[in-house]
PDB file of C-alpha atoms in Angstrom:
ATOM      1  CA  MET A   1     -12.669   4.102  -3.425  1.00 94.00           C
ATOM      2  CA  LYS A   2     -14.322   7.438  -2.674  1.00 96.00           C
ATOM      3  CA  LYS A   3     -12.154  10.366  -1.555  1.00 97.00           C
ATOM      4  CA  GLY A   4     -11.968  10.439   2.247  1.00 97.00           C
ATOM      5  CA  THR A   5     -12.420   6.674   2.666  1.00 98.00           C
ATOM      6  CA  ILE A   6     -10.211   5.305   5.446  1.00 98.00           C
ATOM      7  CA  LYS A   7      -7.623   2.743   4.296  1.00 98.00           C
ATOM      8  CA  VAL A   8      -5.882   0.600   6.897  1.00 98.00           C
ATOM      9  CA  SER A   9      -2.776  -1.019   5.406  1.00 98.00           C
ATOM     10  CA  VAL A  10      -0.917  -3.891   7.021  1.00 98.00           C
ATOM     11  CA  LEU A  11       2.583  -4.136   5.543  1.00 98.00           C
ATOM     12  CA  TYR A  12       4.854  -7.123   6.193  1.00 98.00           C
ATOM     13  CA  PRO A  13       8.530  -6.022   5.809  1.00 98.00           C
ATOM     14  CA  ASN A  14      10.770  -8.567   4.134  1.00 97.00           C
ATOM     15  CA  GLY A  15      14.111  -9.719   5.532  1.00 95.00           C
ATOM     16  CA  ASP A  16      16.452 -12.627   6.150  1.00 95.00           C
ATOM     17  CA  GLY A  17      14.628 -15.501   7.840  1.00 97.00           C
ATOM     18  CA  LYS A  18      11.236 -13.876   7.395  1.00 98.00           C
ATOM     19  CA  THR A  19       8.417 -16.197   6.353  1.00 98.00           C
ATOM     20  CA  PHE A  20       4.910 -15.525   5.074  1.00 98.00           C
ATOM     21  CA  ASP A  21       2.271 -18.120   4.149  1.00 98.00           C
ATOM     22  CA  MET A  22       0.182 -16.367   1.475  1.00 98.00           C
ATOM     23  CA  ASP A  23      -2.233 -19.311   1.169  1.00 98.00           C
ATOM     24  CA  TYR A  24      -3.163 -19.168   4.856  1.00 98.00           C
ATOM     25  CA  TYR A  25      -3.240 -15.374   4.819  1.00 98.00           C
ATOM     26  CA  SER A  26      -5.576 -14.997   1.842  1.00 97.00           C
ATOM     27  CA  ASN A  27      -7.738 -18.083   2.446  1.00 97.00           C
ATOM     28  CA  VAL A  28      -8.016 -18.119   6.249  1.00 98.00           C
ATOM     29  CA  HIS A  29      -6.767 -14.930   7.943  1.00 98.00           C
ATOM     30  CA  VAL A  30      -8.312 -12.258   5.710  1.00 97.00           C
ATOM     31  CA  PRO A  31     -11.732 -13.996   5.550  1.00 96.00           C
ATOM     32  CA  MET A  32     -11.605 -14.381   9.361  1.00 97.00           C
ATOM     33  CA  VAL A  33     -10.901 -10.660   9.783  1.00 97.00           C
ATOM     34  CA  GLY A  34     -13.704  -9.837   7.354  1.00 96.00           C
ATOM     35  CA  GLY A  35     -16.105 -11.991   9.338  1.00 97.00           C
ATOM     36  CA  LEU A  36     -15.118 -10.384  12.640  1.00 98.00           C
ATOM     37  CA  LEU A  37     -15.332  -6.786  11.413  1.00 97.00           C
ATOM     38  CA  GLY A  38     -18.524  -7.348   9.414  1.00 97.00           C
ATOM     39  CA  ASP A  39     -20.222  -4.541   7.522  1.00 97.00           C
ATOM     40  CA  ALA A  40     -17.715  -1.964   8.780  1.00 97.00           C
ATOM     41  CA  VAL A  41     -15.331  -3.248   6.083  1.00 97.00           C
ATOM     42  CA  ILE A  42     -16.333  -1.825   2.703  1.00 98.00           C
ATOM     43  CA  GLY A  43     -13.424  -3.341   0.767  1.00 97.00           C
ATOM     44  CA  ALA A  44     -10.338  -5.510   1.165  1.00 96.00           C
ATOM     45  CA  THR A  45      -7.287  -6.141  -1.000  1.00 97.00           C
ATOM     46  CA  VAL A  46      -4.256  -8.409  -0.677  1.00 98.00           C
ATOM     47  CA  GLU A  47      -0.998  -8.174  -2.627  1.00 98.00           C
ATOM     48  CA  ASN A  48       1.930 -10.568  -2.863  1.00 98.00           C
ATOM     49  CA  GLY A  49       5.383  -8.938  -3.069  1.00 98.00           C
ATOM     50  CA  LEU A  50       7.320  -9.618  -6.286  1.00 97.00           C
ATOM     51  CA  GLY A  51      10.235  -7.186  -6.418  1.00 97.00           C
ATOM     52  CA  SER A  52      11.578  -3.683  -5.999  1.00 95.00           C
ATOM     53  CA  ALA A  53      12.677  -0.892  -8.334  1.00 87.00           C
ATOM     54  CA  VAL A  54      15.956  -2.731  -8.959  1.00 86.00           C
ATOM     55  CA  PRO A  55      15.484  -5.873 -11.118  1.00 84.00           C
ATOM     56  CA  ASN A  56      16.132  -9.219  -9.397  1.00 89.00           C
ATOM     57  CA  THR A  57      16.060  -7.797  -5.868  1.00 93.00           C
ATOM     58  CA  PRO A  58      13.516  -8.946  -3.257  1.00 96.00           C
ATOM     59  CA  PRO A  59      10.395  -6.874  -2.574  1.00 97.00           C
ATOM     60  CA  PRO A  60      10.603  -4.486   0.412  1.00 98.00           C
ATOM     61  CA  PHE A  61       7.410  -6.118   1.706  1.00 98.00           C
ATOM     62  CA  ALA A  62       6.567  -9.831   1.544  1.00 98.00           C
ATOM     63  CA  ALA A  63       2.879  -8.958   1.430  1.00 98.00           C
ATOM     64  CA  MET A  64       0.413  -6.144   1.972  1.00 98.00           C
ATOM     65  CA  GLY A  65      -3.206  -6.264   3.087  1.00 98.00           C
ATOM     66  CA  ASN A  66      -5.612  -3.341   3.000  1.00 98.00           C
ATOM     67  CA  LEU A  67      -9.023  -2.787   4.550  1.00 98.00           C
ATOM     68  CA  TYR A  68     -11.329   0.117   3.705  1.00 98.00           C
ATOM     69  CA  PHE A  69     -13.792   1.812   6.064  1.00 98.00           C
ATOM     70  CA  ASN A  70     -16.244   4.688   5.617  1.00 98.00           C
ATOM     71  CA  ASN A  71     -14.675   6.610   8.496  1.00 97.00           C
ATOM     72  CA  MET A  72     -12.320   6.277  11.480  1.00 95.00           C
ATOM     73  CA  GLU A  73     -15.162   5.456  13.873  1.00 96.00           C
ATOM     74  CA  ALA A  74     -16.180   2.461  11.752  1.00 97.00           C
ATOM     75  CA  PHE A  75     -12.593   1.178  11.886  1.00 96.00           C
ATOM     76  CA  GLU A  76     -12.055   1.791  15.599  1.00 94.00           C
ATOM     77  CA  ASN A  77     -15.425   0.414  16.694  1.00 96.00           C
ATOM     78  CA  SER A  78     -15.078  -2.784  14.679  1.00 97.00           C
ATOM     79  CA  PHE A  79     -11.346  -3.436  15.064  1.00 95.00           C
ATOM     80  CA  GLY A  80     -10.926  -2.579  18.751  1.00 93.00           C
ATOM     81  CA  PRO A  81     -13.035  -5.413  20.219  1.00 96.00           C
ATOM     82  CA  ASN A  82     -11.416  -7.925  17.800  1.00 97.00           C
ATOM     83  CA  ALA A  83      -7.799  -6.750  17.843  1.00 95.00           C
ATOM     84  CA  GLU A  84      -6.612  -9.446  20.260  1.00 96.00           C
ATOM     85  CA  THR A  85      -8.215 -12.295  18.264  1.00 97.00           C
ATOM     86  CA  ILE A  86      -6.824 -10.959  14.991  1.00 97.00           C
ATOM     87  CA  MET A  87      -3.274 -10.440  16.305  1.00 96.00           C
ATOM     88  CA  ALA A  88      -3.278 -13.913  17.902  1.00 98.00           C
ATOM     89  CA  ASP A  89      -3.636 -15.437  14.428  1.00 98.00           C
ATOM     90  CA  LEU A  90      -0.444 -13.843  13.051  1.00 98.00           C
ATOM     91  CA  PRO A  91       1.958 -16.627  14.168  1.00 98.00           C
ATOM     92  CA  ASN A  92      -0.147 -19.032  12.056  1.00 98.00           C
ATOM     93  CA  PHE A  93       1.138 -17.460   8.827  1.00 98.00           C
ATOM     94  CA  THR A  94       4.174 -15.245   9.502  1.00 98.00           C
ATOM     95  CA  ASN A  95       7.061 -14.390  11.811  1.00 98.00           C
ATOM     96  CA  ILE A  96       7.037 -10.778  10.608  1.00 98.00           C
ATOM     97  CA  GLU A  97       5.875  -7.923  12.818  1.00 97.00           C
ATOM     98  CA  PRO A  98       3.691  -5.859  10.486  1.00 97.00           C
ATOM     99  CA  ILE A  99       3.657  -2.098  10.021  1.00 97.00           C
ATOM    100  CA  ILE A 100       0.198  -0.548  10.330  1.00 97.00           C
ATOM    101  CA  GLN A 101      -0.558   2.536   8.236  1.00 98.00           C
ATOM    102  CA  ILE A 102      -3.827   4.445   8.463  1.00 98.00           C
ATOM    103  CA  SER A 103      -4.507   6.649   5.451  1.00 98.00           C
ATOM    104  CA  GLU A 104      -7.297   8.549   3.774  1.00 98.00           C
ATOM    105  CA  VAL A 105      -8.035   8.020   0.110  1.00 98.00           C
ATOM    106  CA  VAL A 106      -7.169  11.077  -2.020  1.00 98.00           C
ATOM    107  CA  ILE A 107      -7.451   9.502  -5.483  1.00 96.00           C
TER     108      ILE A 107
ATOM    109  CA  MET B   1      -8.428  -5.331  -9.459  1.00 94.00           C
ATOM    110  CA  LYS B   2      -8.215  -8.740 -11.117  1.00 96.00           C
ATOM    111  CA  LYS B   3      -6.015 -11.418  -9.551  1.00 97.00           C
ATOM    112  CA  GLY B   4      -2.547 -11.279 -11.121  1.00 97.00           C
ATOM    113  CA  THR B   5      -2.694  -7.552 -11.908  1.00 98.00           C
ATOM    114  CA  ILE B   6       0.665  -5.861 -11.289  1.00 98.00           C
ATOM    115  CA  LYS B   7       0.609  -3.153  -8.597  1.00 98.00           C
ATOM    116  CA  VAL B   8       3.514  -0.733  -8.341  1.00 98.00           C
ATOM    117  CA  SER B   9       3.463   1.053  -4.989  1.00 98.00           C
ATOM    118  CA  VAL B  10       5.492   4.158  -4.227  1.00 98.00           C
ATOM    119  CA  LEU B  11       5.743   4.618  -0.460  1.00 98.00           C
ATOM    120  CA  TYR B  12       7.090   7.820   1.102  1.00 98.00           C
ATOM    121  CA  PRO B  13       8.498   7.012   4.586  1.00 98.00           C
ATOM    122  CA  ASN B  14       7.824   9.648   7.232  1.00 97.00           C
ATOM    123  CA  GLY B  15      10.466  11.129   9.507  1.00 95.00           C
ATOM    124  CA  ASP B  16      11.840  14.248  11.148  1.00 95.00           C
ATOM    125  CA  GLY B  17      12.249  17.038   8.620  1.00 97.00           C
ATOM    126  CA  LYS B  18      10.474  15.132   5.881  1.00 98.00           C
ATOM    127  CA  THR B  19       8.087  17.154   3.741  1.00 98.00           C
ATOM    128  CA  PHE B  20       5.418  16.119   1.247  1.00 98.00           C
ATOM    129  CA  ASP B  21       3.183  18.432  -0.814  1.00 98.00           C
ATOM    130  CA  MET B  22       0.022  16.377  -1.352  1.00 98.00           C
ATOM    131  CA  ASP B  23      -1.592  19.091  -3.515  1.00 98.00           C
ATOM    132  CA  TYR B  24       1.268  19.062  -6.007  1.00 98.00           C
ATOM    133  CA  TYR B  25       1.511  15.266  -5.865  1.00 98.00           C
ATOM    134  CA  SER B  26      -2.152  14.541  -6.563  1.00 97.00           C
ATOM    135  CA  ASN B  27      -2.849  17.471  -8.910  1.00 97.00           C
ATOM    136  CA  VAL B  28       0.399  17.681 -10.893  1.00 98.00           C
ATOM    137  CA  HIS B  29       2.734  14.697 -10.403  1.00 98.00           C
ATOM    138  CA  VAL B  30       0.279  11.798 -10.618  1.00 97.00           C
ATOM    139  CA  PRO B  31      -1.549  13.233 -13.670  1.00 96.00           C
ATOM    140  CA  MET B  32       1.861  13.821 -15.314  1.00 97.00           C
ATOM    141  CA  VAL B  33       2.861  10.190 -14.691  1.00 97.00           C
ATOM    142  CA  GLY B  34      -0.490   9.013 -16.019  1.00 96.00           C
ATOM    143  CA  GLY B  35      -0.003  11.058 -19.170  1.00 97.00           C
ATOM    144  CA  LEU B  36       3.511   9.716 -19.732  1.00 98.00           C
ATOM    145  CA  LEU B  37       2.625   6.054 -19.170  1.00 97.00           C
ATOM    146  CA  GLY B  38      -0.645   6.236 -21.123  1.00 97.00           C
ATOM    147  CA  ASP B  39      -2.853   3.208 -21.626  1.00 97.00           C
ATOM    148  CA  ALA B  40      -0.381   0.922 -19.830  1.00 98.00           C
ATOM    149  CA  VAL B  41      -1.810   2.261 -16.553  1.00 97.00           C
ATOM    150  CA  ILE B  42      -5.159   0.585 -15.834  1.00 98.00           C
ATOM    151  CA  GLY B  43      -5.663   2.227 -12.430  1.00 97.00           C
ATOM    152  CA  ALA B  44      -4.111   4.689  -9.989  1.00 96.00           C
ATOM    153  CA  THR B  45      -4.709   5.447  -6.334  1.00 97.00           C
ATOM    154  CA  VAL B  46      -3.236   7.970  -3.899  1.00 98.00           C
ATOM    155  CA  GLU B  47      -3.467   7.922  -0.115  1.00 98.00           C
ATOM    156  CA  ASN B  48      -2.549  10.531   2.480  1.00 98.00           C
ATOM    157  CA  GLY B  49      -1.031   9.193   5.727  1.00 98.00           C
ATOM    158  CA  LEU B  50      -3.066   9.858   8.881  1.00 97.00           C
ATOM    159  CA  GLY B  51      -1.673   7.666  11.658  1.00 97.00           C
ATOM    160  CA  SER B  52      -0.390   4.324  12.838  1.00 95.00           C
ATOM    161  CA  ALA B  53      -1.728   1.522  15.008  1.00 87.00           C
ATOM    162  CA  VAL B  54      -0.961   3.601  18.120  1.00 86.00           C
ATOM    163  CA  PRO B  55      -3.352   6.563  18.516  1.00 84.00           C
ATOM    164  CA  ASN B  56      -1.817  10.038  18.141  1.00 89.00           C
ATOM    165  CA  THR B  57       1.409   8.796  16.548  1.00 93.00           C
ATOM    166  CA  PRO B  58       2.482   9.860  13.039  1.00 96.00           C
ATOM    167  CA  PRO B  59       1.843   7.569  10.059  1.00 97.00           C
ATOM    168  CA  PRO B  60       4.784   5.376   8.994  1.00 98.00           C
ATOM    169  CA  PHE B  61       4.356   6.794   5.481  1.00 98.00           C
ATOM    170  CA  ALA B  62       3.513  10.406   4.616  1.00 98.00           C
ATOM    171  CA  ALA B  63       1.829   9.215   1.449  1.00 98.00           C
ATOM    172  CA  MET B  64       1.428   6.235  -0.849  1.00 98.00           C
ATOM    173  CA  GLY B  65       0.765   6.118  -4.574  1.00 98.00           C
ATOM    174  CA  ASN B  66      -0.150   3.004  -6.523  1.00 98.00           C
ATOM    175  CA  LEU B  67      -0.272   2.259 -10.234  1.00 98.00           C
ATOM    176  CA  TYR B  68      -1.826  -0.875 -11.739  1.00 98.00           C
ATOM    177  CA  PHE B  69      -0.705  -2.652 -14.930  1.00 98.00           C
ATOM    178  CA  ASN B  70      -1.983  -5.741 -16.756  1.00 98.00           C
ATOM    179  CA  ASN B  71       1.458  -7.366 -16.570  1.00 97.00           C
ATOM    180  CA  MET B  72       5.146  -6.694 -15.865  1.00 95.00           C
ATOM    181  CA  GLU B  73       5.927  -5.987 -19.524  1.00 96.00           C
ATOM    182  CA  ALA B  74       3.322  -3.209 -19.611  1.00 97.00           C
ATOM    183  CA  PHE B  75       4.967  -1.625 -16.562  1.00 96.00           C
ATOM    184  CA  GLU B  76       8.548  -1.985 -17.741  1.00 94.00           C
ATOM    185  CA  ASN B  77       7.878  -0.854 -21.316  1.00 96.00           C
ATOM    186  CA  SER B  78       5.977   2.259 -20.240  1.00 97.00           C
ATOM    187  CA  PHE B  79       7.950   3.241 -17.137  1.00 95.00           C
ATOM    188  CA  GLY B  80      11.486   2.619 -18.401  1.00 93.00           C
ATOM    189  CA  PRO B  81      11.598   5.328 -21.085  1.00 96.00           C
ATOM    190  CA  ASN B  82       9.976   7.844 -18.670  1.00 97.00           C
ATOM    191  CA  ALA B  83      11.753   6.988 -15.418  1.00 95.00           C
ATOM    192  CA  GLU B  84      14.197   9.883 -15.613  1.00 96.00           C
ATOM    193  CA  THR B  85      11.475  12.482 -16.275  1.00 97.00           C
ATOM    194  CA  ILE B  86       9.308  11.109 -13.474  1.00 97.00           C
ATOM    195  CA  MET B  87      12.111  10.956 -10.904  1.00 96.00           C
ATOM    196  CA  ALA B  88      13.252  14.491 -11.813  1.00 98.00           C
ATOM    197  CA  ASP B  89       9.869  15.807 -10.613  1.00 98.00           C
ATOM    198  CA  LEU B  90      10.220  14.414  -7.076  1.00 98.00           C
ATOM    199  CA  PRO B  91      12.060  17.443  -5.583  1.00 98.00           C
ATOM    200  CA  ASN B  92       9.048  19.548  -6.619  1.00 98.00           C
ATOM    201  CA  PHE B  93       6.901  17.935  -3.922  1.00 98.00           C
ATOM    202  CA  THR B  94       9.047  16.020  -1.426  1.00 98.00           C
ATOM    203  CA  ASN B  95      12.484  15.523   0.128  1.00 98.00           C
ATOM    204  CA  ILE B  96      11.697  11.860   0.841  1.00 98.00           C
ATOM    205  CA  GLU B  97      13.371   9.029  -1.059  1.00 97.00           C
ATOM    206  CA  PRO B  98      10.487   6.689  -1.824  1.00 97.00           C
ATOM    207  CA  ILE B  99      10.371   2.917  -1.440  1.00 97.00           C
ATOM    208  CA  ILE B 100       9.213   1.093  -4.573  1.00 97.00           C
ATOM    209  CA  GLN B 101       7.273  -2.147  -4.134  1.00 98.00           C
ATOM    210  CA  ILE B 102       6.157  -4.304  -7.042  1.00 98.00           C
ATOM    211  CA  SER B 103       3.360  -6.712  -6.156  1.00 98.00           C
ATOM    212  CA  GLU B 104       0.776  -8.919  -7.765  1.00 98.00           C
ATOM    213  CA  VAL B 105      -2.863  -8.651  -6.764  1.00 98.00           C
ATOM    214  CA  VAL B 106      -4.091 -11.733  -4.862  1.00 98.00           C
ATOM    215  CA  ILE B 107      -7.446 -10.373  -3.609  1.00 96.00           C
TER     216      ILE B 107
END
């Protein structure tokens, strides 16, 4: 992605009793979000957690999803009106409260 | 990136008194890591933290760096012999102990 692109990351911290349905997330939730936000989204990625720096230990995050936008306005204007609908879908695939990180692409 | 690609994320959690020199990181550290790991690295991204889901609050992570590998063996075989050199460079740009997340690309 081009330098300066806005990246919105949704990180799902792992932990005892935490569940995450990757099939629902990648096949239902992410496409739903893409449909709601429309052309404002210029890219989307999803990653499934495998491990940490120490072999045979669980990943710090069960999953991570990332959306890319040309600028902050494109994110705010598309996400704001749909935030409630998007957040209401979370219990359908996880009991984890995600961490939201907004970044700008450097490399 | 292709489904199944290995993504190694290095996340630098924010906090009081935490410092991060993005210029050194993106212009010296990341190129150094790329040089050490060589062809095993099939992609690299760097992001600078801007904010969180709540306007005008600091980002959960000061910065995030990601390296992509074709498979776990490519990561382990290239990173292992260079881990000490790479970790020894951290004090040159940050006082944060990073979180390492190993994931596989789903989307």
